[in-house]
Coordinates of C-alpha atoms in Angstrom, one line a residue:
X1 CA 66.2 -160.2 -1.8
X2 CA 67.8 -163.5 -1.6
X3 CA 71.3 -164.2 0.3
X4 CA 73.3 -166.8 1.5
X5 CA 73.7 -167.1 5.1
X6 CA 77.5 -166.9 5.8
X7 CA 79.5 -168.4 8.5
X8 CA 80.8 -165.9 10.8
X9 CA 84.3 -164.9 9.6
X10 CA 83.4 -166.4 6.2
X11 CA 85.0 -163.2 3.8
X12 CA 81.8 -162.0 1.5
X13 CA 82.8 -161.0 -1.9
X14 CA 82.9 -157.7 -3.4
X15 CA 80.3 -157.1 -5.7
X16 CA 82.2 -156.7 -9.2
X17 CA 78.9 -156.8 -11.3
X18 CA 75.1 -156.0 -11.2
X19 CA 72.5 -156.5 -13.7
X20 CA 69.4 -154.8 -13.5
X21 CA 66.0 -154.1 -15.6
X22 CA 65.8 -157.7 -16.1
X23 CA 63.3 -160.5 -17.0
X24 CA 65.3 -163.5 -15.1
X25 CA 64.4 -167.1 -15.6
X26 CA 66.3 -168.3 -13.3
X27 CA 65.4 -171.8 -13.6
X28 CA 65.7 -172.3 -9.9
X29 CA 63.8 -175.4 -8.3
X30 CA 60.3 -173.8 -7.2
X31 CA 60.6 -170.7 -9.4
X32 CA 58.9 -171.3 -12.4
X33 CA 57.4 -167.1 -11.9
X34 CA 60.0 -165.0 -14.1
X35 CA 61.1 -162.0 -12.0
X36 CA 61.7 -158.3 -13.6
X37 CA 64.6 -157.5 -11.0
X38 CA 68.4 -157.8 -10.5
X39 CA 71.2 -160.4 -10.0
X40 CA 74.5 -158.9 -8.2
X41 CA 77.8 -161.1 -8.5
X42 CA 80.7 -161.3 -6.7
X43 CA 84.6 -161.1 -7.6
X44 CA 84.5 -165.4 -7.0
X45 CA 82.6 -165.1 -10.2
X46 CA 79.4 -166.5 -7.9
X47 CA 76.1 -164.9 -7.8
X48 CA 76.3 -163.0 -4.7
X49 CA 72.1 -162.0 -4.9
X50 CA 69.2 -161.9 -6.8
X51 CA 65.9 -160.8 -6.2
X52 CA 62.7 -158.6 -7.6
X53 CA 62.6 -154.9 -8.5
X54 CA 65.8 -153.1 -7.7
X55 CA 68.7 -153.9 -6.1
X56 CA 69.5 -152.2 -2.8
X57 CA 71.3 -149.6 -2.8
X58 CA 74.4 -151.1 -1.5
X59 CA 74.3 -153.2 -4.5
X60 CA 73.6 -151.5 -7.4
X61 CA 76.2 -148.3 -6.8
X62 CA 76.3 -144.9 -7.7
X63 CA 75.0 -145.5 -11.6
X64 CA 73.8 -142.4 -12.1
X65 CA 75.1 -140.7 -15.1
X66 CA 76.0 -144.0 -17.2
X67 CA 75.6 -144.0 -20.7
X68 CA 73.5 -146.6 -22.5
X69 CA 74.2 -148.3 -25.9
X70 CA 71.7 -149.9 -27.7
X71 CA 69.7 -149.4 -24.6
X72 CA 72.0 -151.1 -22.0
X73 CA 74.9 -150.7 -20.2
X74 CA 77.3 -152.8 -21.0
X75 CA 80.2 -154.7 -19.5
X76 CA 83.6 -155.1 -21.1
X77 CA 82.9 -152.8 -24.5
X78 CA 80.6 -151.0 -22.9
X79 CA 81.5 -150.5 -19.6
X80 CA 80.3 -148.2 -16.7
X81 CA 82.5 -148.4 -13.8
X82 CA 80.6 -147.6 -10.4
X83 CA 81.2 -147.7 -6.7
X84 CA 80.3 -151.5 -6.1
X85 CA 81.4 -152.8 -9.4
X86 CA 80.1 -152.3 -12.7
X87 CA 75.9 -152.1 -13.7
X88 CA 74.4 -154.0 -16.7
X89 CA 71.4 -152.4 -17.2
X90 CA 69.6 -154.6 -19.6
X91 CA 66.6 -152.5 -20.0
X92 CA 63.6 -155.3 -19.8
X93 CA 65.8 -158.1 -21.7
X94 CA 65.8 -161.3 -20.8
X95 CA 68.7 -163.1 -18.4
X96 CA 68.9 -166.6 -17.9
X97 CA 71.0 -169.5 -17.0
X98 CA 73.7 -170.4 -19.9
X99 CA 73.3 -173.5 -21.5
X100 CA 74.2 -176.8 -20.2
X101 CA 75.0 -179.4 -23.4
X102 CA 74.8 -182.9 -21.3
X103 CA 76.3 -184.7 -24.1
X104 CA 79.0 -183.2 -26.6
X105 CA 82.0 -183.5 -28.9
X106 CA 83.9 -180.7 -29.5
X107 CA 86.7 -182.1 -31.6
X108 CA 84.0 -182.1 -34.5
X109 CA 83.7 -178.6 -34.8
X110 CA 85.5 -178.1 -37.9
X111 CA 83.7 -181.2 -39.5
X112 CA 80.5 -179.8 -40.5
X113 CA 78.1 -180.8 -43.4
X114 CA 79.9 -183.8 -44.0
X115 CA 77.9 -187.2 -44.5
X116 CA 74.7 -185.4 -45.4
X117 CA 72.9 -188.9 -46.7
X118 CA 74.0 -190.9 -44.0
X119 CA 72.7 -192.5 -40.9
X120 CA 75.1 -192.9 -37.4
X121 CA 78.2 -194.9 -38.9
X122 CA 78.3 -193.6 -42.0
X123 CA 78.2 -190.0 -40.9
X124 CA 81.6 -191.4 -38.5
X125 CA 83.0 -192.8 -41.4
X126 CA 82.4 -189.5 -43.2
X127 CA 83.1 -186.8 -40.6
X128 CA 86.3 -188.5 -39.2
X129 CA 87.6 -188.7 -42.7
X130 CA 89.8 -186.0 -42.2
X131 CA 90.4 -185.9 -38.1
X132 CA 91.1 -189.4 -38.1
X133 CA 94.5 -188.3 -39.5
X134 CA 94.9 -185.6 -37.2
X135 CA 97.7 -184.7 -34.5
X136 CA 97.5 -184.1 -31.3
X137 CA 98.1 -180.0 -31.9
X138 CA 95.5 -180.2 -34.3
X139 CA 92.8 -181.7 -31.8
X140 CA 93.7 -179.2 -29.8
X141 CA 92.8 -176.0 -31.6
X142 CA 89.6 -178.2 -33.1
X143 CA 88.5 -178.4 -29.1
X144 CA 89.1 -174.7 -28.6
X145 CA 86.7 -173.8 -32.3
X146 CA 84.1 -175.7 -30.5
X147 CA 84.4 -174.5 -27.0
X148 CA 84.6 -170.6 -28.2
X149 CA 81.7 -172.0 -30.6
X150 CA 79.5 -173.3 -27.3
X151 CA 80.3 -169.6 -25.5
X152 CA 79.2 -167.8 -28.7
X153 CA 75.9 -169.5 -28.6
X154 CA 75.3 -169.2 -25.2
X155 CA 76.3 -173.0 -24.0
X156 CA 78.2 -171.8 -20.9
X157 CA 79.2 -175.9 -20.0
X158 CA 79.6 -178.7 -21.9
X159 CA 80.1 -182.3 -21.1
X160 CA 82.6 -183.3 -24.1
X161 CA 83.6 -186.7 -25.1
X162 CA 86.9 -186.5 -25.5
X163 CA 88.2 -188.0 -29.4
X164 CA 89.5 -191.8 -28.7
X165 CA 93.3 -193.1 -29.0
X166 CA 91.2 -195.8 -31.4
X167 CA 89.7 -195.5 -34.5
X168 CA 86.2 -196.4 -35.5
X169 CA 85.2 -198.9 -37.9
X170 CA 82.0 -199.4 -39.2
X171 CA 80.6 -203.1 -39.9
X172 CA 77.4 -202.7 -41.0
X173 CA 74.5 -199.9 -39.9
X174 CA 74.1 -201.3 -36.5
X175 CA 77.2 -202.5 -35.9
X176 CA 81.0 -201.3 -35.8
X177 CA 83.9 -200.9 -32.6
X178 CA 86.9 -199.0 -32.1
X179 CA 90.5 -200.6 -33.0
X180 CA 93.7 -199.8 -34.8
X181 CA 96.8 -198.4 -33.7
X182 CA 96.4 -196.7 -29.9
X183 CA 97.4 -193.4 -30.6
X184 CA 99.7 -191.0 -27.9
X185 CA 98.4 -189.8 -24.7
X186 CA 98.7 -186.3 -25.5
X187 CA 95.5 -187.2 -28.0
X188 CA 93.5 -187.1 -24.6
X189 CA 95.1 -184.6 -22.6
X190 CA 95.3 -181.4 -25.4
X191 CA 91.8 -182.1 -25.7
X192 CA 91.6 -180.9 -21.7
X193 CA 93.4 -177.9 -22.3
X194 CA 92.0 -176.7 -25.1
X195 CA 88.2 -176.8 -23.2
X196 CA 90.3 -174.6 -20.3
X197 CA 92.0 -172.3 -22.4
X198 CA 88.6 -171.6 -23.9
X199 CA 87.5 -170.9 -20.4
X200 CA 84.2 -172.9 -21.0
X201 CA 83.2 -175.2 -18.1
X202 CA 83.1 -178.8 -18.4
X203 CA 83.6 -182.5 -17.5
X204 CA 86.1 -183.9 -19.6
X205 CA 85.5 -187.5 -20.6
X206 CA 87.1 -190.4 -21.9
X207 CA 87.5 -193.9 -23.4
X208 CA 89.0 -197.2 -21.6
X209 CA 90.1 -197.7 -25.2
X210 CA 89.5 -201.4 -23.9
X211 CA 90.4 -202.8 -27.6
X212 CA 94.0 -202.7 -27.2
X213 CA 95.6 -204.4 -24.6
X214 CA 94.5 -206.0 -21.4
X215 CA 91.7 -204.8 -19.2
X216 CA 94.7 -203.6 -16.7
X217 CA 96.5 -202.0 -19.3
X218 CA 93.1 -200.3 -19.8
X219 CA 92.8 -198.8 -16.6
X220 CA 96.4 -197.9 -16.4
X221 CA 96.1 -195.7 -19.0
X222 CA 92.7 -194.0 -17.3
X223 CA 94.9 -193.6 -14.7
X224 CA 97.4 -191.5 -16.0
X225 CA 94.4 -189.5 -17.8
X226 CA 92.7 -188.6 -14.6
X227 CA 96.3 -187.8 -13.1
X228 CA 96.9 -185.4 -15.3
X229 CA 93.5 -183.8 -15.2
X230 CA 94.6 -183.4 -11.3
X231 CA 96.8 -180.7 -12.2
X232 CA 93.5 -178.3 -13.2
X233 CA 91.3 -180.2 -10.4
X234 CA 91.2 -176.4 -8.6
X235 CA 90.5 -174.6 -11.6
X236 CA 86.7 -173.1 -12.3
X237 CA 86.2 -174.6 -15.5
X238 CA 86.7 -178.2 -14.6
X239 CA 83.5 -179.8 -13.1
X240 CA 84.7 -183.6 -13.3
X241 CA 86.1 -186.5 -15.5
X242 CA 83.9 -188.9 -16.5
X243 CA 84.1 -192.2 -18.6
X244 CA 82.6 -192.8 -22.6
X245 CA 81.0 -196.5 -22.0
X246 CA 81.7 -198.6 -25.0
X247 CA 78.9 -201.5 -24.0
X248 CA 77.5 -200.4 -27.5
X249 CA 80.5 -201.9 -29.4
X250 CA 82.4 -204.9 -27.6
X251 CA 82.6 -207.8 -28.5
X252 CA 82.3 -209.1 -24.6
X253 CA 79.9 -208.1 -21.6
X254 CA 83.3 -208.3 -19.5
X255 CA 83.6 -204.6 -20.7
X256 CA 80.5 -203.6 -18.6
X257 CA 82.6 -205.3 -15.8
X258 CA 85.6 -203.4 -16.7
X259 CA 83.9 -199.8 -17.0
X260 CA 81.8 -200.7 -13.5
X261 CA 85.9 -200.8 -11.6
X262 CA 87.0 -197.8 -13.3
X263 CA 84.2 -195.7 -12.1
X264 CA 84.7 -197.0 -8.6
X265 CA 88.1 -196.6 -8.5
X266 CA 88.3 -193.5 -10.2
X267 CA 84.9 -192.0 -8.8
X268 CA 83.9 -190.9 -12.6
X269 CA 80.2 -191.2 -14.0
X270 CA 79.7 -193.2 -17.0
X271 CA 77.9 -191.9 -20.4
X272 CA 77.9 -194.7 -22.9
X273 CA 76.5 -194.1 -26.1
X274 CA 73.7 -196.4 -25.8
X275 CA 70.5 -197.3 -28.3
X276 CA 71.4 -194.7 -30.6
X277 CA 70.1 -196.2 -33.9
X278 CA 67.6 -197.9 -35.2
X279 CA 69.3 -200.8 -36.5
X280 CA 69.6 -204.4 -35.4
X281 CA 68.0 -203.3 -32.3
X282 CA 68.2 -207.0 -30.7
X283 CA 71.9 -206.9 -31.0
X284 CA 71.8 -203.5 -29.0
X285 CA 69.6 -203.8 -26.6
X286 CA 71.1 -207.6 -25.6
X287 CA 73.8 -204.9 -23.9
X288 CA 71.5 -203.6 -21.5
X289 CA 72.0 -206.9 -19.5
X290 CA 75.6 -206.7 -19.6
X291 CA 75.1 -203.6 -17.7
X292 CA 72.4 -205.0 -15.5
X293 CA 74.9 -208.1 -14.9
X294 CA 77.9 -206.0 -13.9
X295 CA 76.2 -203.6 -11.1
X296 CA 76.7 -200.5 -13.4
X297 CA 72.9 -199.6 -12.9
X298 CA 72.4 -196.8 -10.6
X299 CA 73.2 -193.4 -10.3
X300 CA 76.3 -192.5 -12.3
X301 CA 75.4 -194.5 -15.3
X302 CA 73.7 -192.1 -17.6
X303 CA 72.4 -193.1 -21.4
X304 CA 73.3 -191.1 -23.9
X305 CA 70.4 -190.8 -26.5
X306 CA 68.7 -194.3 -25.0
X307 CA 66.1 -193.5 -28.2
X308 CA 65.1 -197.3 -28.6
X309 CA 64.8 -198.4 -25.3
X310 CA 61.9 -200.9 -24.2
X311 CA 59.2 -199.5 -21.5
X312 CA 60.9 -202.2 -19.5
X313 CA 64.4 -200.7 -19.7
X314 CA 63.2 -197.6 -18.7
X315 CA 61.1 -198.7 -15.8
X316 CA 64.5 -200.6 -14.5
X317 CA 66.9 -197.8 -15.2
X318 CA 64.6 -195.5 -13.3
X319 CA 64.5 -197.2 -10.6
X320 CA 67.8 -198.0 -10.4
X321 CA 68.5 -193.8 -10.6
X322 CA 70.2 -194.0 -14.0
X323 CA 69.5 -190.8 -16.0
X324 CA 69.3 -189.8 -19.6
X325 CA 70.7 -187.7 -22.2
X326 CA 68.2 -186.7 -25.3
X327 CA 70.1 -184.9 -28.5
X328 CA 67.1 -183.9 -30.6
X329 CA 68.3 -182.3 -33.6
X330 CA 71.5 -185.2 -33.9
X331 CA 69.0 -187.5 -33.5
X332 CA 66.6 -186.3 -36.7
X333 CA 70.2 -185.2 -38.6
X334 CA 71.0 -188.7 -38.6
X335 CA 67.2 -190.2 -38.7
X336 CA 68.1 -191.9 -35.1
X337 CA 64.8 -191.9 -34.0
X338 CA 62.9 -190.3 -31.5
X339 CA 63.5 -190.9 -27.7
X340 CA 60.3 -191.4 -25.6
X341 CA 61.1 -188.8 -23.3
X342 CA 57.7 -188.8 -21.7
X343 CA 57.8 -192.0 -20.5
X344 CA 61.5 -191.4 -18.9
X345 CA 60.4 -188.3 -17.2
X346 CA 56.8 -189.8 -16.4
X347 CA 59.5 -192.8 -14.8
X348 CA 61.4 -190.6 -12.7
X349 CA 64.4 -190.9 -14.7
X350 CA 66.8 -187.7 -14.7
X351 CA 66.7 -186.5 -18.4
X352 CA 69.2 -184.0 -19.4
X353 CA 70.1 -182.3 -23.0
X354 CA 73.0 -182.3 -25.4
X355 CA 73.5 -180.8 -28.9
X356 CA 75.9 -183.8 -29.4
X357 CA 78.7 -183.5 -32.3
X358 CA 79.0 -179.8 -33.6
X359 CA 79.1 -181.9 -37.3
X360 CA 75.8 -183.2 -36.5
X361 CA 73.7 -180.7 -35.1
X362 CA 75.5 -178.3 -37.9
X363 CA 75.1 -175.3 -35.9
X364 CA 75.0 -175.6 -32.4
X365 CA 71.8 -173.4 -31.5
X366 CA 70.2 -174.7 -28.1
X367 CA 67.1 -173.0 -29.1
X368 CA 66.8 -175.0 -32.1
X369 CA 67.4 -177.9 -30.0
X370 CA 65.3 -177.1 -28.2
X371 CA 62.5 -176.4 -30.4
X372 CA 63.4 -179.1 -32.3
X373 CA 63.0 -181.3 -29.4
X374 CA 59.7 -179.8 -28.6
X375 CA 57.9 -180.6 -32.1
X376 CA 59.1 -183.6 -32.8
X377 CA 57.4 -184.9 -29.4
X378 CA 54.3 -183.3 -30.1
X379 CA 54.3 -184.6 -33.6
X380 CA 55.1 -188.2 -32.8
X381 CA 52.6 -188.1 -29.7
X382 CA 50.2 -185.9 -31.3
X383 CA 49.5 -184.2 -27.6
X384 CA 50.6 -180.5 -27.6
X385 CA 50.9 -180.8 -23.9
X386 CA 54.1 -183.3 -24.3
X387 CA 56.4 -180.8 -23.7
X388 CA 56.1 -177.3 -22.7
X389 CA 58.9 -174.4 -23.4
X390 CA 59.2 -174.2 -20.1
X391 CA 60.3 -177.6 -19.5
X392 CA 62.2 -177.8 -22.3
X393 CA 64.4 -175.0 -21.2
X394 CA 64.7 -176.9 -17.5
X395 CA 66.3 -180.1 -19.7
X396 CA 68.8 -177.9 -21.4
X397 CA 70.0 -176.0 -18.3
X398 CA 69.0 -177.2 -14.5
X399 CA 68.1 -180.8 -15.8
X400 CA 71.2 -181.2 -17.8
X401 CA 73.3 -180.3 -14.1
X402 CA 70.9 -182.6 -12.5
X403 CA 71.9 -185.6 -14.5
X404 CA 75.8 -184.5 -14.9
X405 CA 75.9 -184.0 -10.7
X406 CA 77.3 -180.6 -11.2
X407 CA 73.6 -178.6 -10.1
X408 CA 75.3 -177.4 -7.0
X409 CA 77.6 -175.2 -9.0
X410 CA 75.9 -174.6 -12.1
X411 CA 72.8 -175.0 -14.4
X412 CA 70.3 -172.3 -12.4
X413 CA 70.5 -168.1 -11.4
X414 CA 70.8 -168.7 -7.4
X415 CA 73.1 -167.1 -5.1
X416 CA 76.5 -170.0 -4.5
X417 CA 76.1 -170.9 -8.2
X418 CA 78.5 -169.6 -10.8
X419 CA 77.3 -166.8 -12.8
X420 CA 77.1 -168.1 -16.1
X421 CA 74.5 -166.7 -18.0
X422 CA 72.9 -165.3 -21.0
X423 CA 71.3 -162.0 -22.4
X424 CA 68.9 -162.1 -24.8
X425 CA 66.8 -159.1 -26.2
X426 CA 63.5 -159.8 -27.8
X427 CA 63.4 -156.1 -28.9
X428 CA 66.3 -156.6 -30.7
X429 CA 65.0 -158.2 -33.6
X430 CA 61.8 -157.7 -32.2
X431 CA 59.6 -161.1 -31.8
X432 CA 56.7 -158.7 -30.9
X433 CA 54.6 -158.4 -27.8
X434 CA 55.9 -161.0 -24.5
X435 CA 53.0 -162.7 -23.6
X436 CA 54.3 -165.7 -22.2
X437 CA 58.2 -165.4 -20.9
X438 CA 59.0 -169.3 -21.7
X439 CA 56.7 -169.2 -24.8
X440 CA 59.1 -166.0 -26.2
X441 CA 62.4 -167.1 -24.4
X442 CA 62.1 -170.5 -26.5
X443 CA 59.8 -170.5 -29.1
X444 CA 60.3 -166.7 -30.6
X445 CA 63.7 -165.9 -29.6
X446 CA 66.9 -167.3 -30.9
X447 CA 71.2 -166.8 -31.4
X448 CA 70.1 -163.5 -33.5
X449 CA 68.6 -161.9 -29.8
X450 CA 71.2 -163.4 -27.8
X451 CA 72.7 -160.1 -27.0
X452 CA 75.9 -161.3 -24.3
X453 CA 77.3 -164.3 -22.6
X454 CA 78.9 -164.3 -19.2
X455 CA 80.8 -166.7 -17.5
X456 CA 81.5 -166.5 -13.9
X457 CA 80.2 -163.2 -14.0
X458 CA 82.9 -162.0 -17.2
X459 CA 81.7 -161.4 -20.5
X460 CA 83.2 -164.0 -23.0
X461 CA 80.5 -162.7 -26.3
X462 CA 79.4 -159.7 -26.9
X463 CA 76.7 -159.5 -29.9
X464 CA 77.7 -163.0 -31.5
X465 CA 81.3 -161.9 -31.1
X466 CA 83.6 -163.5 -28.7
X467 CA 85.8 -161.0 -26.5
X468 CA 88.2 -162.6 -24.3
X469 CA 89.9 -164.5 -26.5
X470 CA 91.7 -163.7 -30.3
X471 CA 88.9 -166.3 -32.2
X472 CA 89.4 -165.1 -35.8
X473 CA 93.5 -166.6 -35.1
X474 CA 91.8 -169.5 -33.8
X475 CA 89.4 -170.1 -37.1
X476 CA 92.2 -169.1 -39.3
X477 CA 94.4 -172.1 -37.4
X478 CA 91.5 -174.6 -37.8
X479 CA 91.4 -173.4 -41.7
X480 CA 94.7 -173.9 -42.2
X481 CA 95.2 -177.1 -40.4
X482 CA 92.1 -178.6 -41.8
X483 CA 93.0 -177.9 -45.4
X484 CA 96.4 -180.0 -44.7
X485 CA 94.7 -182.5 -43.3
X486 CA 92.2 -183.2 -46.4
X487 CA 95.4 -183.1 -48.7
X488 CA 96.2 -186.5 -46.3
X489 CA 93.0 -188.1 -45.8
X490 CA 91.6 -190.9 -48.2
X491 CA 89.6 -191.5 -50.7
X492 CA 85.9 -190.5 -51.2
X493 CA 83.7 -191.7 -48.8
X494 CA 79.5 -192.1 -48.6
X495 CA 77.9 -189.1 -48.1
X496 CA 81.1 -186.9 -48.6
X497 CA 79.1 -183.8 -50.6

C-alpha cells in the first residue's frame, strides 16, 4: 500500500470511494508494471491510496452483499453505499489515468466535417464560416458541447485555446493573421465558464489580440482576462491561464517581444501555434529567431505541433527546456505533416499530446490519436520500435501534465493527485485474450470499452452517457443556435461539403 505521509494535525480525508478488481496503469514515473489492485479516494476528490491486491480492510468497507451490474459495482447509477464510502468493483477491467489533450479548441465542437478538401487555412476559412458570426452566448454553450464531449471520451483535462476577439484571414496556404473588428470581452470570459460549468479541468488560454491597438492596449486587455479568471483561481477545474503565441502570423518580431512581457508579468506559459504546415516553410521558420531574439526560449514556451522544424531548432529548443505539443490525427486531417517526434524525445524535449480542434480530429477519440500517432511514426520511419503503446499512452496523459506544468495535480493514478480517471472493459466488447496490458489498453481497446469516467473521484459518464449534467439540452441548444447562425453566415466557401 502506498500513502502520503501527513503532517501532524493535517485532517485525512474520508474515504468516499474505492475501486477494486482492477488492472491500473497508473502511468506513475517508475511504474511501467500494471497492478491488479485497488485505488481508494478521498472526499477532496484526491486519491487517498493505491496499491496491489486488496485494499485493507479499513478501506474497502463492509461490501459484502452488493449487487453487481454488468459485472461491477457501480457508482452514481449503480451504486452500493458502504461503511467507508462507496466500492467500484470493476471486476478485472482496466483503470487508468483520464486523458490529458495538451493542445485543444473547444469552441469548434459543433463545426465538424466542414473543409473536408482543405489543408490548415482553408479548413479556418471553412469551419469558422458559421462561428465567426457567433455571440458571445453562443460560444459559450459551443465550449460546454466540447468540454461534456472531452468527459464522454475520457479526456478528463484539456488545455483549450480560447476563440480570439479577431478574425482570421487567410492570405495564401502559408500565410494569413488575425484582424477585423476586436470583438467584446465577454467573447473570452464565457469561454472560461463554460469549461467550469462542464466541470472538465483546464488551463484556459488566450490571445494578445496584438492586431488592434497598441502593444499596451494589448496587455491591458490580458489583464482584465486574467483578472477575471481570478475569481475561479480556487476552484478544482482551473489549472492555469496561459497565452496563444501569434509569432506564426505577425507582421513584426516585436510581437515575440510583446508575448515574452506578458508571460513575465502575468506568470502564463506560452503555446504558439508554430510550424504547422507545410507551406512556405522559410517564411515560418524565419520566426523561430524572433523567439530566440526576444528571450522567449526556455521553459514555458511550448510548440504546438512544431511538425517542420529543423534538427537544429530542435536541438536549441531542447536545450533551452522548451517542450512540444504533437496532434496526430489534426495533423494527417489537414495533410500537416508528420512531426519528428523521435528526434524531440531523443533531444530531451518534453513532448505532450492534443486532439487539437474537435472539427479537425472529427471525433475526439484519444485512442485513435493515439494509434494514429503510433503508425504513422512507424510508417514514416519504417522502425516498429518508434513508438511503443506504452509510450504513447505516457504522451497523452503524464507527458501531456509534464509539458502543461500541471503533473503535480494531474496526469498519473498517485496518492495527492486528483482522481480523474477512466474505466475501460476489454470484455465488454471483448478484444480477446490480454496479453500485453499497454498492447490491449491502446491498440485493441477503444470509446466502445470505455465503460465510466470520473473526475475528482465523481462519475461525470456512465457507458458513453454523461450523468452530471442535462447534455441532450445542451446538444439541442447548440442545434438550435447553430442552425441560426448558418441562416447568417456567407456565402459558400472551399471545401464546404
Amino acid at each position: 500500500m502506498r500513502r502520503r505521509q501527513r503532517p501532524w494535525g493535517e485532517r485525512v480525508p474520508a474515504t468516499t470511494l474505492t475501486v477494486t478488481n482492477a488492472v491500473l496503469l497508473t502511468m506513475a514515473r517508475g511504474q511501467r508494471e500494471p497492478l491488479r489492485g485497488w485505488m481508494t479516494v478521498g472526499d477532496d476528490g484526491r486519491i487517498t491510496g493505491i496499491g496491489a491486491g486488496q485494499p485493507p480492510a479499513d478501506d474497502a468497507g463492509a461490501a459484502a452483499g452488493a449487487t453487481r451490474e454488468g459485472g461491477a459495482v457501480g457508482v452514481a447509477g449503480g451504486a452500493v453505499g458502504v461503511a467507508g464510502g462507496a466500492v467500484l468493483d470493476v471486476a478485472g477491467a482496466f483503470v487508468a489515468p483520464g486523458f490529458v489533450s495538451a493542445h485543444s479548441h473547444l469552441f469548434t465542437s459543433a463545426s465538424r466535417g466542414l473543409g473536408l478538401d482543405q489543408s490548415l487555412y482553408g479548413w479556418i476559412v471553412a469551419m469558422t464560416r458559421h462561428t465567426g458570426v457567433a455571440r458571445p452566448d453562443d460560444l459559450y454553450w459551443f465550449t460546454l458541447h466540447g468540454a461534456l464531449d472531452f468527459l464522454n471520451n475520457g479526456i478528463t483535462t484539456a488545455y483549450d485555446f480560447t476563440s480570439n476577439r479577431l478574425d482570421f484571414a487567410a492570405v495564401s496556404e502559408g500565410l494569413g493573421g488575425f484582424g477585423g473588428v476586436l470583438k467584446p470581452p465577454e467573447v473570452a470570459e464565457v469561454q472560461l465558464t463554460a469549461k467550469v460549468d462542464a466541470g472538465v479541468r483546464f488551463i484556459n488560454s488566450v490571445s494578445l489580440d496584438q492586431a488592434v491597438g497598441t502593444p499596451s492596449e494589448a496587455l491591458d486587455r490580458l489583464e482584465a482576462v486574467v483578472s477575471f479568471a481570478q475569481r475561479y483561481r480556487d476552484h478544482p477545474g482551473m489549472l492555469g491561464m496561459a497565452l496563444s503565441g501569434a509569432v506564426q502570423w505577425a507582421e513584426s518580431e516585436s510581437t515575440a517581444a510583446l508575448e515574452v512581457e506578458a508571460m513575465r508579468r502575468f506568470g502564463l506559459i506560452n503555446q504558439p501555434h508554430f510550424l504547422e504546415t507545410p507551406f512556405e516553410l522559410d517564411h515560418q521558420r524565419a520566426r523561430f529567431a524572433w523567439y530566440r531574439a526576444a528571450g522567449a526560449l526556455g521553459p514555458d514556451l511550448v510548440f504546438g505541433h512544431f511538425v517542420h522544424a529543423t534538427p537544429a531548432m530542435i536541438a536549441e529548443a531542447a536545450a533551452a527546456g522548451c517542450g512540444m505539443v504533437w496532434q496526430p490525427c489534426s495533423n494527417g486531417r489537414l495533410a500537416s505533416g508528420v512531426a519528428d517526434i523521435p528526434a524531440c524525445r531523443a533531444a530531451g524535449m518534453r513532448v505532450g499530446v492534443g486532439l487539437d480542434d474537435q472539427a479537425c480530429t472529427d471525433i475526439s477519440d484519444p485512442w485513435q490519436n493515439m494509434r494514429m500517432g503510433i503508425y504513422v511514426l512507424r510508417a514514416v520511419t519504417h522502425d516498429p520500435a518508434s513508438m511503443a503503446p506504452a509510450d504513447m499512452l505516457e504522451l497523452h496523459t503524464l507527458g501531456s501534465a509534464t509539458v502543461l506544468g500541471i503533473d503535480g495535480a494531474v496526469g498519473s493514478l498517485e496518492v495527492g493527485k486528483y482522481a480523474d480517471f477512466v474505466v475501460v472493459d476489454p470484455r465488454r466488447p471483448d478484444t480477446g485474450p490480454v496479453w500485453d496490458a499497454y498492447g490491449t489498453y491502446v491498440l485493441a481497446c477503444g470509446l466502445r470499452n470505455l465503460r465510466r469516467v470520473y473526475v475528482g473521484g465523481q462519475l461525470v459518464s456512465l457507458d458513453a452517457t454523461i450523468v452530471h449534467t442535462d447534455s441532450e439540452a445542451v446538444s439541442d441548444e447548440v442545434h438550435r443556435r447553430m442552425a441560426t447562425l448558418a441562416g447568417q453566415a456567407p456565402g459558400p466557401v472551399p471545401g464546404d461539403g
